[in-house]
Tab-separated table of C-alpha atoms (C1' of nucleotides) and ligand atoms in Angstrom:
chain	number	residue	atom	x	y	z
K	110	UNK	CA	-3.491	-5.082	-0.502
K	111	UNK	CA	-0.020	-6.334	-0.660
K	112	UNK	CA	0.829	-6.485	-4.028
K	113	UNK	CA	4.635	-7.310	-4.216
K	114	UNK	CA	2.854	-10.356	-2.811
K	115	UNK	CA	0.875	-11.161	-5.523
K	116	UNK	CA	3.599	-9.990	-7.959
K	117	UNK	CA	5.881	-13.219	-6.582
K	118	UNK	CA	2.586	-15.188	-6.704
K	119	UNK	CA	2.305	-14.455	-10.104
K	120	UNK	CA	6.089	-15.265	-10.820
K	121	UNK	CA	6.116	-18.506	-9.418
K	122	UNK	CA	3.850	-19.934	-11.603
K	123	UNK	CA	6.380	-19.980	-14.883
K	124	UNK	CA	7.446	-23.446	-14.982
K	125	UNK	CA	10.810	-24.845	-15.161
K	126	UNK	CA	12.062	-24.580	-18.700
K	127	UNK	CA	9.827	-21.850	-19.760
K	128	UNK	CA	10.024	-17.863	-19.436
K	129	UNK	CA	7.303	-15.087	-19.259
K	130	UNK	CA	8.137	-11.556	-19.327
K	131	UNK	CA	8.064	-8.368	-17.463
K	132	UNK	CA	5.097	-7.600	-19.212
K	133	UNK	CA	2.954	-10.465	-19.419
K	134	UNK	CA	3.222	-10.618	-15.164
K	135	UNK	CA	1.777	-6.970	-15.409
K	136	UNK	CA	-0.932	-8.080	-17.721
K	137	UNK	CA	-1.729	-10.962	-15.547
K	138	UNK	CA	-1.725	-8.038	-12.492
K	139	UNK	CA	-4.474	-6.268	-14.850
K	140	UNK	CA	-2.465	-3.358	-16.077
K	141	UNK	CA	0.847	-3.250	-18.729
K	142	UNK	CA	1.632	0.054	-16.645
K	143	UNK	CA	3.031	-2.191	-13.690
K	144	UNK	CA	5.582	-3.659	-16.525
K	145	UNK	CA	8.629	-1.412	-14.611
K	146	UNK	CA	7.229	-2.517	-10.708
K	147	UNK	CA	7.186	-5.915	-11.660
K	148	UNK	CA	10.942	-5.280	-12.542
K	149	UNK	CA	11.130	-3.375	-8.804
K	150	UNK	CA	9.614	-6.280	-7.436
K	151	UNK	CA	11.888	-9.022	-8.923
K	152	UNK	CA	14.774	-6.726	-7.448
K	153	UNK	CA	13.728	-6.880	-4.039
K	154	UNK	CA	13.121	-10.493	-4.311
K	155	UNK	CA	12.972	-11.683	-0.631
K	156	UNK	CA	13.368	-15.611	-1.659
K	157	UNK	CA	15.009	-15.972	-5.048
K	158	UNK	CA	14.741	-19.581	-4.514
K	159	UNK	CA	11.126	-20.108	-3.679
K	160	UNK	CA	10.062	-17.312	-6.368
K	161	UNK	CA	12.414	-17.324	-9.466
K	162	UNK	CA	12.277	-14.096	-10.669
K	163	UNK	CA	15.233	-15.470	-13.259
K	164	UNK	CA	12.672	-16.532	-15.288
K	165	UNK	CA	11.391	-13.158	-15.998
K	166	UNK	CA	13.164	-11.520	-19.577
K	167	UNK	CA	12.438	-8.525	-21.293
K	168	UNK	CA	9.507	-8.477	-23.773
K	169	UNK	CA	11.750	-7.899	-27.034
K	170	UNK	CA	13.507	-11.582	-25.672
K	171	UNK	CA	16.674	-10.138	-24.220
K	172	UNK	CA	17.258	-11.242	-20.603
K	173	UNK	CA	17.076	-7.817	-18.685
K	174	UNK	CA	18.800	-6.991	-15.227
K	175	UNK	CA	19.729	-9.377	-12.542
K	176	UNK	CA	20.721	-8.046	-9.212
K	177	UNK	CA	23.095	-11.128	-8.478
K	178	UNK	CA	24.492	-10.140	-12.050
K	179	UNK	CA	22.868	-10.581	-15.559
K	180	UNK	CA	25.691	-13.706	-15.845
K	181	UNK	CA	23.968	-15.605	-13.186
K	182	UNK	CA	20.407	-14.819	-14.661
K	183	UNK	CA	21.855	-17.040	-17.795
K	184	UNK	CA	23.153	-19.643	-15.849
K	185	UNK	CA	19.893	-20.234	-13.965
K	186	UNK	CA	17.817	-20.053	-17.259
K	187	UNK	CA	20.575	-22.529	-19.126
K	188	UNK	CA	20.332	-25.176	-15.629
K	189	UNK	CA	16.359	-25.064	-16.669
K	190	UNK	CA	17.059	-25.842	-20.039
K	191	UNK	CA	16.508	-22.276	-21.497
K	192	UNK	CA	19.277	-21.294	-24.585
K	193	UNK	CA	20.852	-17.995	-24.454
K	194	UNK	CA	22.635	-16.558	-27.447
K	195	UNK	CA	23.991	-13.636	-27.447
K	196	UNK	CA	22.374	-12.182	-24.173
K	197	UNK	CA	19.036	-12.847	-26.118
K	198	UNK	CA	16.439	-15.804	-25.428
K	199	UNK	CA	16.134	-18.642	-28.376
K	200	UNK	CA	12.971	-20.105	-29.235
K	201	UNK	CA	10.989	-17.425	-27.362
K	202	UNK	CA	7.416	-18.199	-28.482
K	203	UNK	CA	8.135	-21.850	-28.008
K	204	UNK	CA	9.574	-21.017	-24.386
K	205	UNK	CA	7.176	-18.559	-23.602
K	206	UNK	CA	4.547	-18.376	-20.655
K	207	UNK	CA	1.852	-16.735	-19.474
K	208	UNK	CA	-0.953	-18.728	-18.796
K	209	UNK	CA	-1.501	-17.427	-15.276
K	210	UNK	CA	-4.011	-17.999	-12.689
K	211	UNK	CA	-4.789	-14.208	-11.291
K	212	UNK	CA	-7.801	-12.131	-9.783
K	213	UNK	CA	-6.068	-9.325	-12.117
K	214	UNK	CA	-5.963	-7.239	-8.854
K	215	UNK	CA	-5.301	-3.856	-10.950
K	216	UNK	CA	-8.380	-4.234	-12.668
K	217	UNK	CA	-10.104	-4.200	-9.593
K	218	UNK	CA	-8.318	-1.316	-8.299
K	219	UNK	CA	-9.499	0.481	-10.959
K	220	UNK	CA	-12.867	-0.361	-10.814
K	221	UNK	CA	-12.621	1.026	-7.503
K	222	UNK	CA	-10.866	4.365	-8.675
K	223	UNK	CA	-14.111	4.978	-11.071
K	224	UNK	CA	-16.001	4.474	-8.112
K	225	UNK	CA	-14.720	6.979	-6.018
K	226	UNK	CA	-14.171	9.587	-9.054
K	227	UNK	CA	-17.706	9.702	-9.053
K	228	UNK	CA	-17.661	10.880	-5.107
K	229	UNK	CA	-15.160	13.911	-5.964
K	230	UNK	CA	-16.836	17.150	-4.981
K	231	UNK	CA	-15.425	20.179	-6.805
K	232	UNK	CA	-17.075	23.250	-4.948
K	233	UNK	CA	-15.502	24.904	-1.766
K	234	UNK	CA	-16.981	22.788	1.069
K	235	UNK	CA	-15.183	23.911	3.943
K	236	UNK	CA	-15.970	25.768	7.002
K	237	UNK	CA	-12.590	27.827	6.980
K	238	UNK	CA	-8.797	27.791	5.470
K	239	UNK	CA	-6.779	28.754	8.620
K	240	UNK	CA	-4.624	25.777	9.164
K	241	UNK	CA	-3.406	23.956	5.709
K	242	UNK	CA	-1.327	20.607	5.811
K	243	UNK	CA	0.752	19.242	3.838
K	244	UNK	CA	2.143	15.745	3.387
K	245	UNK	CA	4.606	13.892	1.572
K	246	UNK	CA	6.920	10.052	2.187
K	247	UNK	CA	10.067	9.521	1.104
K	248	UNK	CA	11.295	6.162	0.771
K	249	UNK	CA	14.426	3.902	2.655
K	250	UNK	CA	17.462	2.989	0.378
K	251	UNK	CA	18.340	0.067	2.761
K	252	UNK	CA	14.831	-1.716	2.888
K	253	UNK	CA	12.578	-0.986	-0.037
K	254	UNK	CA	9.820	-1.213	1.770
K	255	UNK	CA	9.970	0.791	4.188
K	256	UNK	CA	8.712	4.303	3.949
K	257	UNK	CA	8.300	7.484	6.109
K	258	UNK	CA	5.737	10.185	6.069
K	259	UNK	CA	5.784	13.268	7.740
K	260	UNK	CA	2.487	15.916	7.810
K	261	UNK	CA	3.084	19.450	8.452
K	262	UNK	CA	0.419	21.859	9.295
K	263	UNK	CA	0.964	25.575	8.733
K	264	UNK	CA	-1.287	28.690	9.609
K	265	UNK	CA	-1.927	31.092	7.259
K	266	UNK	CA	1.562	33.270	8.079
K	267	UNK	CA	3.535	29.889	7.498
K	268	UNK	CA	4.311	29.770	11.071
K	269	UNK	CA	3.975	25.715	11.561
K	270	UNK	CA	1.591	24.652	13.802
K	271	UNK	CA	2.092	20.886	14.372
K	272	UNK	CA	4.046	18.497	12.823
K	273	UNK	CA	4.014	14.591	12.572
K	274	UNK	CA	5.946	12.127	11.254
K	275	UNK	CA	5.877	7.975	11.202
K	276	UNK	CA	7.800	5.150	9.933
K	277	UNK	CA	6.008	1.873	8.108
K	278	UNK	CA	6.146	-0.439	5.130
K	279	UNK	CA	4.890	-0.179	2.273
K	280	UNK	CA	3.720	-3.084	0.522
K	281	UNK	CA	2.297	-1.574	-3.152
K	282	UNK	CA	5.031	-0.559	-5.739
K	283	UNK	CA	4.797	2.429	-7.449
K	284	UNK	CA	2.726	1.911	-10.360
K	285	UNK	CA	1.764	5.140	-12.917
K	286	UNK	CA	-2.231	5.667	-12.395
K	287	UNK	CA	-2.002	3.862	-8.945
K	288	UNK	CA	0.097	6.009	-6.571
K	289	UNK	CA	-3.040	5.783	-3.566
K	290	UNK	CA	-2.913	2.635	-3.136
K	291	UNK	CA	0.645	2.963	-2.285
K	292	UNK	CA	0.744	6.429	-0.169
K	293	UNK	CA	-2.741	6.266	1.132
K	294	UNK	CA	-2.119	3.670	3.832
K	295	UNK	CA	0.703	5.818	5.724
K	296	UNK	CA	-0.862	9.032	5.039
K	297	UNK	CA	-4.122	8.134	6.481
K	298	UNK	CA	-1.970	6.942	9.928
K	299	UNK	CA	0.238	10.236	9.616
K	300	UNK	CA	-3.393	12.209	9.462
K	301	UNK	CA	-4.947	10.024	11.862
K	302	UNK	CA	-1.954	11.161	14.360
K	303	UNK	CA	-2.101	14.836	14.158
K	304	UNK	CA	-3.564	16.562	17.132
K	305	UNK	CA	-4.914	19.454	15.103
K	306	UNK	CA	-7.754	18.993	11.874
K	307	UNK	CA	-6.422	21.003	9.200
K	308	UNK	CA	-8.879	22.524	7.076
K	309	UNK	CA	-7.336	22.082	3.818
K	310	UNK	CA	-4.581	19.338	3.156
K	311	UNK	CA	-2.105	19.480	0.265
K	312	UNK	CA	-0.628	16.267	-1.290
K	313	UNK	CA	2.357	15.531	-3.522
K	314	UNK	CA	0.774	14.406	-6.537
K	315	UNK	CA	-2.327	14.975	-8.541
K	316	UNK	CA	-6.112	15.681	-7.754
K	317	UNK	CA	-8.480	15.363	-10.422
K	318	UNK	CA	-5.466	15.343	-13.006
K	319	UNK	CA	-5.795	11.568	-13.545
K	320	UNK	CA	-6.699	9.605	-16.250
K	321	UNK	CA	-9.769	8.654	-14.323
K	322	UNK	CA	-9.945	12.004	-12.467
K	323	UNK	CA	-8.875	10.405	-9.557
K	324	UNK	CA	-5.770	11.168	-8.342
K	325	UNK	CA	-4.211	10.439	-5.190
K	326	UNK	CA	-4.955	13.914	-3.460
K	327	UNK	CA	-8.830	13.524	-5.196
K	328	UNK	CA	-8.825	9.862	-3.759
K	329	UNK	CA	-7.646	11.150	-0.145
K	330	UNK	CA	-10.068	13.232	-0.187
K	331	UNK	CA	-13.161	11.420	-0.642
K	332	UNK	CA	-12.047	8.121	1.857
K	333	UNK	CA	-11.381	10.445	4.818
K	334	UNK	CA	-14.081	13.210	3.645
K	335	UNK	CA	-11.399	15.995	3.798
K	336	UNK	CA	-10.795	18.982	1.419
K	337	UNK	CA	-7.344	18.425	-0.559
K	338	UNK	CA	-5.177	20.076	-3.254
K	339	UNK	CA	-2.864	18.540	-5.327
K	340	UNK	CA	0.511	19.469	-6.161
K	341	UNK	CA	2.549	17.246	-8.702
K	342	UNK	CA	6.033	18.070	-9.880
K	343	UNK	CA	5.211	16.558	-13.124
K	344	UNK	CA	2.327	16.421	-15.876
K	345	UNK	CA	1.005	12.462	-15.676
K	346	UNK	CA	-1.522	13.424	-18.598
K	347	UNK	CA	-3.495	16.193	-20.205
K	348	UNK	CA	-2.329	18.957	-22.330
K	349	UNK	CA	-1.140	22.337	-21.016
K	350	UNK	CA	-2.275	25.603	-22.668
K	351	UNK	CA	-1.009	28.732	-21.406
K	352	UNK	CA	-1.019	27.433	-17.757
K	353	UNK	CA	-4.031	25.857	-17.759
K	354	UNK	CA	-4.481	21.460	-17.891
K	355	UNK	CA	-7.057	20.122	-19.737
K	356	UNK	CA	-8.030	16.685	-19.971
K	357	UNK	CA	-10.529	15.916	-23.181
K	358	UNK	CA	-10.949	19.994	-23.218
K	359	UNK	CA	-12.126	20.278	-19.610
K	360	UNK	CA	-10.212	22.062	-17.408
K	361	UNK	CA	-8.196	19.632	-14.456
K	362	UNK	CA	-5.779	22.206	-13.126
K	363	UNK	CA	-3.291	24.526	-13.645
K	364	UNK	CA	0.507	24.796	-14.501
K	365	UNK	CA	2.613	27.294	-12.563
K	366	UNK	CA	6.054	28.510	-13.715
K	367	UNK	CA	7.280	30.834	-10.609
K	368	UNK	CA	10.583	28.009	-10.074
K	369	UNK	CA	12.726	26.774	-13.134
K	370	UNK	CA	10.703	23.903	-13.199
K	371	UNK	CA	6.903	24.156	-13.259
K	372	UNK	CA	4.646	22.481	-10.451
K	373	UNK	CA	0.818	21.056	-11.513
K	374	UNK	CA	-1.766	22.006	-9.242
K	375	UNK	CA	-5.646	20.327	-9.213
K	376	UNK	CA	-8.243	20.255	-7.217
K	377	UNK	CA	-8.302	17.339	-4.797
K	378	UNK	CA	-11.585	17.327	-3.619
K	379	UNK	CA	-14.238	19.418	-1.552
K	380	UNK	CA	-12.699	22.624	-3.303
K	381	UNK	CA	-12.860	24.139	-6.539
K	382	UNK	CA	-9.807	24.455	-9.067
K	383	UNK	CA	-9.572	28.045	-8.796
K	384	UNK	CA	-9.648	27.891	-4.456
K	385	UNK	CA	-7.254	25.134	-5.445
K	386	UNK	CA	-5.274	27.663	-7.027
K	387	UNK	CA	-5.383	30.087	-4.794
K	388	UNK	CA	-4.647	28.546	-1.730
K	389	UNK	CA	-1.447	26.796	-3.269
K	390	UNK	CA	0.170	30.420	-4.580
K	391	UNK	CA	-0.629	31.383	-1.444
K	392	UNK	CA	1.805	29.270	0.393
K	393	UNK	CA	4.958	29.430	-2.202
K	394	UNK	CA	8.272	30.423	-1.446
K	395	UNK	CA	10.003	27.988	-3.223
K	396	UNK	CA	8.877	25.582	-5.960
K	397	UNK	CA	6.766	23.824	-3.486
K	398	UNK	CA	4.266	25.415	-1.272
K	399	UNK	CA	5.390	25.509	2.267
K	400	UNK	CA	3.472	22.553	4.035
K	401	UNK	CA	4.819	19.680	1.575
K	402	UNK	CA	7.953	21.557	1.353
K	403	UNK	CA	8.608	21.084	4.940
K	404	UNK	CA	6.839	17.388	4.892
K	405	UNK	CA	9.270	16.705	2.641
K	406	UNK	CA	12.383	17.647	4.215
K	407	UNK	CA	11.414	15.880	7.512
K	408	UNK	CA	9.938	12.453	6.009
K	409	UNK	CA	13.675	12.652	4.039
K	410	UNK	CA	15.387	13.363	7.116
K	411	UNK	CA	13.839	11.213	9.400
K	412	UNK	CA	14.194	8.084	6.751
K	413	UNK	CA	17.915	9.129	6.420
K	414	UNK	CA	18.259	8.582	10.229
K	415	UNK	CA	16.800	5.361	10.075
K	416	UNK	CA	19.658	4.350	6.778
K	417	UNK	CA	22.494	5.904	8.669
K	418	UNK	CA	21.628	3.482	11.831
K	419	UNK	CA	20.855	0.289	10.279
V	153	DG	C1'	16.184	5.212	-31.566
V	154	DC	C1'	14.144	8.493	-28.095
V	155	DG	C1'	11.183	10.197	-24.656
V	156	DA	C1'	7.232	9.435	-21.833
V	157	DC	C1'	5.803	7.241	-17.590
V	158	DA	C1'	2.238	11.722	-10.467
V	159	DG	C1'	5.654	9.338	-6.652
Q	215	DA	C1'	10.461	7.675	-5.301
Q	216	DT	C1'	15.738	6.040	-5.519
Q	217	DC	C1'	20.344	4.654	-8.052
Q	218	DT	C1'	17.135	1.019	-10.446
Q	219	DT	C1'	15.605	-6.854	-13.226
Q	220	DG	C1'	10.446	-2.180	-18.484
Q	221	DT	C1'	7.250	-1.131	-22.297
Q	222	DC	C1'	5.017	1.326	-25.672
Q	223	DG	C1'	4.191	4.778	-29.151
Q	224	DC	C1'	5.846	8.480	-31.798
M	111	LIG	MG1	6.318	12.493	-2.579
DNA sequence: GCGACAG
DNA sequence: ATCTTGTCGC
């Protein structure tokens, strides 16, 4: 699903003479969360001429940010007949628009996401916990889309085993709730690459600590039928009680303060929260267990070489 | 007005 | 995540 592509889809339906907002394209995606990727997406604009991202203000009627410079947003608006006072759209209800023609492909998505949370297993299901992986991508500064991720897999005296790394695009923004369906392609190929099967894989970012209970590590887990952790370097919801996460009362992980900064750990799936547990502590030297520690520094340096060249 | 918002 | 075209609720 390429969804900067339906973003621009989206955005070139405002007509000449009329705005919509930030907002209202998220809403027409399915979800107000996508209100900031909609602003990532009208940044990395590929044709500003066939999709006129211009024409997208800020929802309290100011103009917002222009990458060509916020002067040149006005003059575009004011050539289309829009009036600009004071940095701030006039007539705003009158100019207004957001009658859009969508599939509302977030809502679909997250149909999908309650699908799977139902598939999440939370007992150990594993044969054994010898070799442990970890993964992470880090992200090009040049091209926006482009993205590398790196799997490391580690034994259980942190020697590394095997490691793996691979450079694609990435065609889903980052959008709060939705982080799969932007890592999941490239960390399925990174998997799909290693030599060795891991046992156990760890993720950067949540398990079961989701609003739906379907994090990225949980939703991982249950398309390629693997056991996974989740390790997030911030809370995206629930309430933390002396270390423990609950979501509505029931427990979705744990908080760990070993580093200045705590780390969230849930299970992913195919393993319980206290394994989970366990297995991360297991593994930590600094704030990060080892095997997304090192995934991390070689999808960042391996992305960096790719900058520093082109 | 300020902080929250996995990465 | 990178260096940034947001929105909502407290
Ligand atoms: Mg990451």
């Amino acid at each position: 699903m390429d969804l900067f592509e339906e973003i621009y889809r989206i955005v070139r339906q405002v007509p000449r003479g009329k705005i919509s907002t930030y907002g209202a394209v998220a809403r027409a995606l399915g979800d107000i969360r996508a209100s900031r990727a909609v602003g990532v997406a009208m940044n990395i604009n590929p044709d500003p001429e066939f999709t006129p991202c211009y024409r997208i203000v800020n929802s309290d009627g100011t103009v917002g940010g222009f990458s060509m410079g916020v002067d040149e947003k006005i003059r575009r608006l004011k050539e289309d007949g829009i009036e600009v006072v004071n940095g701030r759209i006039k007539n705003f209800e009158q100019v207004f628009f957001d009658d859009f023609f969508t599939r509302y492909p977030l809502k679909s998505l997250r149909e999908e996401q309650i699908r799977l949370s139902r598939r999440v297993v939370l007992d150990d299901s594993f044969e054994k916990d010898e070799l442990i992986a970890g993964v992470d991508v880090a992200y090009s500064r040049e091209n926006k889309r482009l993205a590398c991720a790196a799997c490391v897999i580690m034994d259980k005296n942190l020697n590394v085993v095997e490691q793996k790394w691979l450079i694609d695009d990435v065609n889903f923004p980052y959008i709060p709730t939705y982080l799969a369906y932007r890592e999941l392609p490239i960390i399925t190929e990174i998997i799909e690459k290693l030599e060795q099967k891991p046992d156990i894989l760890m993720v950067d970012g949540n398990g079961i600590l989701h609003p739906f209970g379907i994090g990225i590590a949980s939703h991982i887990g249950v398309v390629m039928d693997i056991p996974t952790v989740g390790v997030a370097k911030g809370l995206l919801c629930g309430e933390e009680k002396n270390g423990i996460i609950t979501i509505n009362g029931s427990l979705s992980g744990y908080a760990l303060h070993h580093s200045k900064k705590p780390i969230f750990v849930s299970p992913g799936h195919r393993i319980s929260a206290e394994t989970a547990l366990k297995i991360v502590k297991h593994f930590l030297r600094y704030r990060l267990p080892e095997p997304i520690r090192h995934a991390h520094i070689l999808a960042r340096s391996k992305i960096a070489e790719i900058d520093r060249r082109t």
